[in-house]
Short mmCIF file of C-alpha atoms and ligand atoms in Angstrom, two decimals:
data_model
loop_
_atom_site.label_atom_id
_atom_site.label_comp_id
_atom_site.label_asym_id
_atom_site.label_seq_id
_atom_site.Cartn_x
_atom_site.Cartn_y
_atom_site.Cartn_z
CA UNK A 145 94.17 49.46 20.66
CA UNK A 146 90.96 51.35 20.11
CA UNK A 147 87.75 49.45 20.20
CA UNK A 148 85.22 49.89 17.30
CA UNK A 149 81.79 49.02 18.43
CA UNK A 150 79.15 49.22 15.67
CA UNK A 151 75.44 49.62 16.15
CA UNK A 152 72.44 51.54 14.63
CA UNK A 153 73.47 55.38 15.07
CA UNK A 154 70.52 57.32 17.18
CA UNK A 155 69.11 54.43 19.62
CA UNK A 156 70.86 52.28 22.45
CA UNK A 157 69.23 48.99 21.56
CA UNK A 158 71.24 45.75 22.09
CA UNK A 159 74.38 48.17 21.49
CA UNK A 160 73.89 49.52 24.65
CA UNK A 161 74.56 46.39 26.60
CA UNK A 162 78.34 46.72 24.85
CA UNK A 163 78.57 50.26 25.97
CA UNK A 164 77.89 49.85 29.46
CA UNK A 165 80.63 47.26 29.74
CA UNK A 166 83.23 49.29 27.53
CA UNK A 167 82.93 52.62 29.78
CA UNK A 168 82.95 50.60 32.91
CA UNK A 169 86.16 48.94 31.61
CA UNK A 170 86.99 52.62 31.15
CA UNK A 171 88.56 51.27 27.66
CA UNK A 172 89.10 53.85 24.20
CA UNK A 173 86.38 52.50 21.91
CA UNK A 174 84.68 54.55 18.65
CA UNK A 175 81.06 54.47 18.55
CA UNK A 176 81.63 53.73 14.29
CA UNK A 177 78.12 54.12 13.30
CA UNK A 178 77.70 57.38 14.95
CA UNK A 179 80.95 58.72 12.95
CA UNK A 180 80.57 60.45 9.30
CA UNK A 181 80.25 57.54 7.17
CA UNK A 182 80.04 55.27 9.54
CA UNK A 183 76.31 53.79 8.95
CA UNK A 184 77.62 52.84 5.71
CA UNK A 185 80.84 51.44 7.05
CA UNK A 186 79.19 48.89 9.15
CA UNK A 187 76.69 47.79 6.26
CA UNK A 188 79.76 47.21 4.11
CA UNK A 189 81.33 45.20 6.73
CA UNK A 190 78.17 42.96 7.38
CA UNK A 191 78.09 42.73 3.24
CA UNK A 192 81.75 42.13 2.79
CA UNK A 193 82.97 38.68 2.39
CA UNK A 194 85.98 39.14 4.81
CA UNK A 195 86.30 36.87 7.78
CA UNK A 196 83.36 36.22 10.19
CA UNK A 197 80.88 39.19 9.03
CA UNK A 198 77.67 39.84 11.74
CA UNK A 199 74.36 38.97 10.65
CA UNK A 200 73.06 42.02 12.67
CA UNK A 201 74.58 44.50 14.79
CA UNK A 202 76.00 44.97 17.56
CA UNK A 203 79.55 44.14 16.58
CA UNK A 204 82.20 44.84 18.08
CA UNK A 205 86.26 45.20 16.04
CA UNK A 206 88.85 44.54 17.81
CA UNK A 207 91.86 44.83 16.34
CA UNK A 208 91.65 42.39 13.52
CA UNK A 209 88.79 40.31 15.32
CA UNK A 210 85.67 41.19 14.28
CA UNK A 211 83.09 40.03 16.96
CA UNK A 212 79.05 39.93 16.71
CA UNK A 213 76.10 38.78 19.26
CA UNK A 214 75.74 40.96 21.98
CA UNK A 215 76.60 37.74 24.54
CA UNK A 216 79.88 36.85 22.42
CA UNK A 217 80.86 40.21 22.46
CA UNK A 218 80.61 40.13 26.20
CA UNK A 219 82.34 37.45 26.90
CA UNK A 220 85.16 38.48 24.87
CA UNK A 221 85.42 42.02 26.42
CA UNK A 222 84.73 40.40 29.96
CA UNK A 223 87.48 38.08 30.05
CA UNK A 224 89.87 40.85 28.61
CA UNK A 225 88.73 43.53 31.03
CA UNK A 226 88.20 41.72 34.48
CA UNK A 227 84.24 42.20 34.17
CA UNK A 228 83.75 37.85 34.52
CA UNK A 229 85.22 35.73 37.23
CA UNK A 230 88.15 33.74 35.29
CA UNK A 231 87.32 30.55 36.19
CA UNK A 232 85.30 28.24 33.72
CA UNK A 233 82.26 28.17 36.00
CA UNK A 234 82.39 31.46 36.84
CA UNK A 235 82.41 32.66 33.09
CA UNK A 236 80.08 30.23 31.48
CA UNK A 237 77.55 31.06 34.39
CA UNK A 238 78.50 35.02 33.60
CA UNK A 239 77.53 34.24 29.82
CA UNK A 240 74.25 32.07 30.62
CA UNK A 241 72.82 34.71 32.57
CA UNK A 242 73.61 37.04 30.12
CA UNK A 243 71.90 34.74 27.26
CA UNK A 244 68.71 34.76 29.63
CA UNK A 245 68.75 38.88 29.74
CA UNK A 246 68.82 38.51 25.47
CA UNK A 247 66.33 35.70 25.68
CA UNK A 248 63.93 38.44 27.99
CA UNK A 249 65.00 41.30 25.66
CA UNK A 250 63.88 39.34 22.88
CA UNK A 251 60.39 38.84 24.49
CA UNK A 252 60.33 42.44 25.30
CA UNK A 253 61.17 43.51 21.47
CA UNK A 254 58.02 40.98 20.43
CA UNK A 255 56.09 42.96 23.10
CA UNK A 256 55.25 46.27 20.45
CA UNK A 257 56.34 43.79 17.17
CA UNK A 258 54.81 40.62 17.89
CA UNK A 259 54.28 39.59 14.18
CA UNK A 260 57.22 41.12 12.15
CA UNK A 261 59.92 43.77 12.26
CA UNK A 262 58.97 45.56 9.12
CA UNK A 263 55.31 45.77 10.17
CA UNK A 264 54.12 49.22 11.97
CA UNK A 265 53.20 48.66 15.13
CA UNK A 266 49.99 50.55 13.96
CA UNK A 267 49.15 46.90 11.90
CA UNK A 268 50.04 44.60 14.82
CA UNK A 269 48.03 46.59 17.78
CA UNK A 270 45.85 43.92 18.82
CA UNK A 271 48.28 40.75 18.43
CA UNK A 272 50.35 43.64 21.01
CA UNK A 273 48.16 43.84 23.01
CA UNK A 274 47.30 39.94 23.60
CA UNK A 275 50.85 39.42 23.98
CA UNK A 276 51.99 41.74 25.67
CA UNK A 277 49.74 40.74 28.84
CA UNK A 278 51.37 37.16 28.77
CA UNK A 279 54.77 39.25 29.30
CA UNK A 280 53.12 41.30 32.00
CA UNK A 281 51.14 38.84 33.62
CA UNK A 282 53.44 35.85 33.40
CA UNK A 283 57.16 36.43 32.06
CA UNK A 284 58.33 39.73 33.62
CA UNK A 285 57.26 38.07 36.53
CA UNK A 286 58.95 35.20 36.12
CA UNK A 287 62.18 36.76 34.51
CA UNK A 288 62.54 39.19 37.33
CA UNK A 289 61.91 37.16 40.20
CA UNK A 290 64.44 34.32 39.00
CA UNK A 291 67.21 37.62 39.16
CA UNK A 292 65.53 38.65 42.48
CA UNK A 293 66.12 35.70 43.87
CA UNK A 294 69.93 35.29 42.85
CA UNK A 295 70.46 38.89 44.39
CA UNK A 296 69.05 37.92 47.49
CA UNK A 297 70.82 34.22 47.72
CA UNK A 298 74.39 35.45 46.75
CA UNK A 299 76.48 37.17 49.26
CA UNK A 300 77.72 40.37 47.46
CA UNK A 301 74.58 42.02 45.92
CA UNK A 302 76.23 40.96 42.86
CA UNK A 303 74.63 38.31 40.37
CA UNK A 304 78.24 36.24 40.10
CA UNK A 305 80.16 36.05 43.49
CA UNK A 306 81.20 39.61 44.88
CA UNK A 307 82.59 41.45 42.09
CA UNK A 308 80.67 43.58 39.40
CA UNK A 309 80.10 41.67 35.80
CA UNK A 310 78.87 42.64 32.61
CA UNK A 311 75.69 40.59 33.25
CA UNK A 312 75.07 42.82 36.05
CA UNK A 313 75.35 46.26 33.72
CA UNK A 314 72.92 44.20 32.04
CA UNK A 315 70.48 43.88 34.37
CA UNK A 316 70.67 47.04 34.98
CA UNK A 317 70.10 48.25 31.29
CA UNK A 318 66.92 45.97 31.06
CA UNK A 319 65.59 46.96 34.44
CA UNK A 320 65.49 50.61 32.93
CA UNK A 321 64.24 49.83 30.26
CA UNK A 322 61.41 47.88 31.66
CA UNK A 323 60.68 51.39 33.39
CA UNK A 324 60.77 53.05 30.75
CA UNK A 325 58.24 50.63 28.48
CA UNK A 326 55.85 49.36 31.34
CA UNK A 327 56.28 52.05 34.18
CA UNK A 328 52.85 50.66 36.19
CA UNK A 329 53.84 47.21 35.36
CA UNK A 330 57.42 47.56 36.97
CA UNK A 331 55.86 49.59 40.10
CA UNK A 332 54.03 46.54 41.05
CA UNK A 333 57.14 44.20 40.08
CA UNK A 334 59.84 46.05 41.60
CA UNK A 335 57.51 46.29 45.09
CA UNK A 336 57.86 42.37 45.07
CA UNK A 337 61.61 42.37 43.79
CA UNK A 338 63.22 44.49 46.36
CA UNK A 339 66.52 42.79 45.53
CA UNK A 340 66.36 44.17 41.76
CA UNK A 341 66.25 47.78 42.68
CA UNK A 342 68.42 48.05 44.75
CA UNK A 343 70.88 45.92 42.23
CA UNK A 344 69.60 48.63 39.52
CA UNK A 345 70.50 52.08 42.13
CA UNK A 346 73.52 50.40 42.66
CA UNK A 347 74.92 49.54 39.15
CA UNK A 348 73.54 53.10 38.01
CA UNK A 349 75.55 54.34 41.37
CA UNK A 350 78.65 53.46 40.46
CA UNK A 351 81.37 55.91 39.05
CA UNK A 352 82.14 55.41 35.51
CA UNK A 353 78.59 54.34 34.48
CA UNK A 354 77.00 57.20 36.63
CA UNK A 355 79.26 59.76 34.46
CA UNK A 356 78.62 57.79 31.65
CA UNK A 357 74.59 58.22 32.41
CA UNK A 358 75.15 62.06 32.31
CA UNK A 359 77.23 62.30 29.17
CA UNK A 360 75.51 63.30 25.96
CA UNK A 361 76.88 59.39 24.57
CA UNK A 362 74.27 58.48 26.55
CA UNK A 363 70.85 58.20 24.28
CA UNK A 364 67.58 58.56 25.62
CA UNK A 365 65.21 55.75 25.61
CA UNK A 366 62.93 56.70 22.77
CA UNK A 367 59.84 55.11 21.05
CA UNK A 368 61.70 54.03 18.18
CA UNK A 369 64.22 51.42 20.38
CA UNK A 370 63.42 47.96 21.78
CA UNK A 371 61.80 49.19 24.72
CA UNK A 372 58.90 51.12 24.02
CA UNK A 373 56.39 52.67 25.81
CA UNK A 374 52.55 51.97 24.76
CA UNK A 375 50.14 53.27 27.83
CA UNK A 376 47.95 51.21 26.27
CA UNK A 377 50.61 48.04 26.64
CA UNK A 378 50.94 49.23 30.35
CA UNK A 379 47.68 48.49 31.62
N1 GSH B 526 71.01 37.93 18.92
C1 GSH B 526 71.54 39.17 18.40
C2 GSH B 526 70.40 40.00 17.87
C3 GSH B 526 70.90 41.14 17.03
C4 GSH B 526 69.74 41.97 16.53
O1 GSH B 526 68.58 41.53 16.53
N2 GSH B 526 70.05 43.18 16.11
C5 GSH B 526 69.00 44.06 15.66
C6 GSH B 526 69.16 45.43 16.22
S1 GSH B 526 69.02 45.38 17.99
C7 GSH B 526 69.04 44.13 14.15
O2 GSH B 526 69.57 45.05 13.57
N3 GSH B 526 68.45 43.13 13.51
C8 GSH B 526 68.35 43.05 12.08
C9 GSH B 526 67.79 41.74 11.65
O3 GSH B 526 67.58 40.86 12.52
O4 GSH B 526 67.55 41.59 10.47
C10 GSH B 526 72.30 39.92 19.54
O5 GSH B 526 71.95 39.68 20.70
O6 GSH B 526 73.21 40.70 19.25
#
């Protein structure tokens, strides 16, 4: 069975947290929206009145499932592709941490659009700007150390016991991001969160997402995503 994930066609956004699990599963997906037609195919799916229709993309089809919220989506492929433990502690704690990466994605997104989507960031500059140091000075510090520290207490450099998950592709997802929005910020947080880089070189290390990282499916992080970069948010 092929995979269909749909997302907006031309950024990674939260779709690339589904990607990163479905090429390490190695699995045949369709990236829809990025098909002829295929922007228009997912609105008509999110408008249709069929079974269980996304608010917002991501979503992934599988088969006749159709499956939204980038966590749910997660713990669906997870479970069917050996990327969570099995065991019901092993995949609720899998899904929790991957609930705290949206809940920090979230807070990153609110960083450059801290008053409304469908404002320019042009209109909310200085509500930005007075955010935006809360999430430097207080919450990527706080995020990133709580991840730090589960690196450095668990035995396999992994987040959940010794085998890869999708909360670790994750991590590593928002940890480049990060770079990519707040590169002085992350300098400073990565010297004091050894743990997290070396997660990050190590995720990005591995086979199928390193090929995947060099492939032209691969978009660039752009100002027009959820991770933007502002100098002037950076300071
Ligand atoms: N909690 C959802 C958030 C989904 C979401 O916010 N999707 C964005 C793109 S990344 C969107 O298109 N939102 C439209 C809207 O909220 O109206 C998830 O994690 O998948």
């Amino acid at each position: 069975m092929r995979y269909e994930l749909y997302y907006w066609s031309g950024i990674q956004g939260r779709g690339e947290f589904v990607r990163l699990a479905l090429e390490e599963a190695s699995v045949d997906y369709l990236d829809a929206a990025r098909t002829e037609g295929g922007d228009m195919k997912m609105m008509r799916l999110m408008k249709s009145e069929r079974a269980h229709p996304s608010f917002a993309p991501p979503f992934l089809k599988a088969g006749s499932l159709l499956i939204g919220q980038t966590a749910n989506i997660l713990l669906f492929l997870g479970e069917r592709h050996g990327l969570a433990p099995k065991s019901n502690a092993g995949r609720f704690w899998t899904h929790q941490l991957q609930l705290t990466i949206a809940d920090l994605i979230a807070e990153v997104h609110d960083s450059h659009h801290p008053i409304a989507g469908s404002l320019y960031y042009e209109d909310q500059k200085a509500e930005a700007a007075r955010r935006t140091k809360y999430l430097r000075d207080e919450r990527l510090p706080k995020y990133l150390g709580y991840f730090d520290r589960l690196l450095a207490t668990g035995n396999g450099g992994w987040l959940v016991g010794n085998r890869v998950t999708y909360a670790d592709l994750s991590l590593f997802q928002a940890v480049e991001g990060l770079r990519f929005a707040f590169p002085k910020t992350m300098r400073e947080l990565e010297r004091r969160c050894p743990q997290l880089s070396r997660h990050s070189a190590r995720v990005g290390g591995r086979q199928r997402i390193a090929a995947y990282l060099g492939s032209d499916r691969r978009l660039p992080f752009t100002n027009e995503d959820l991770f933007r970069h502002r100098s002037e948010l950076d300071s």
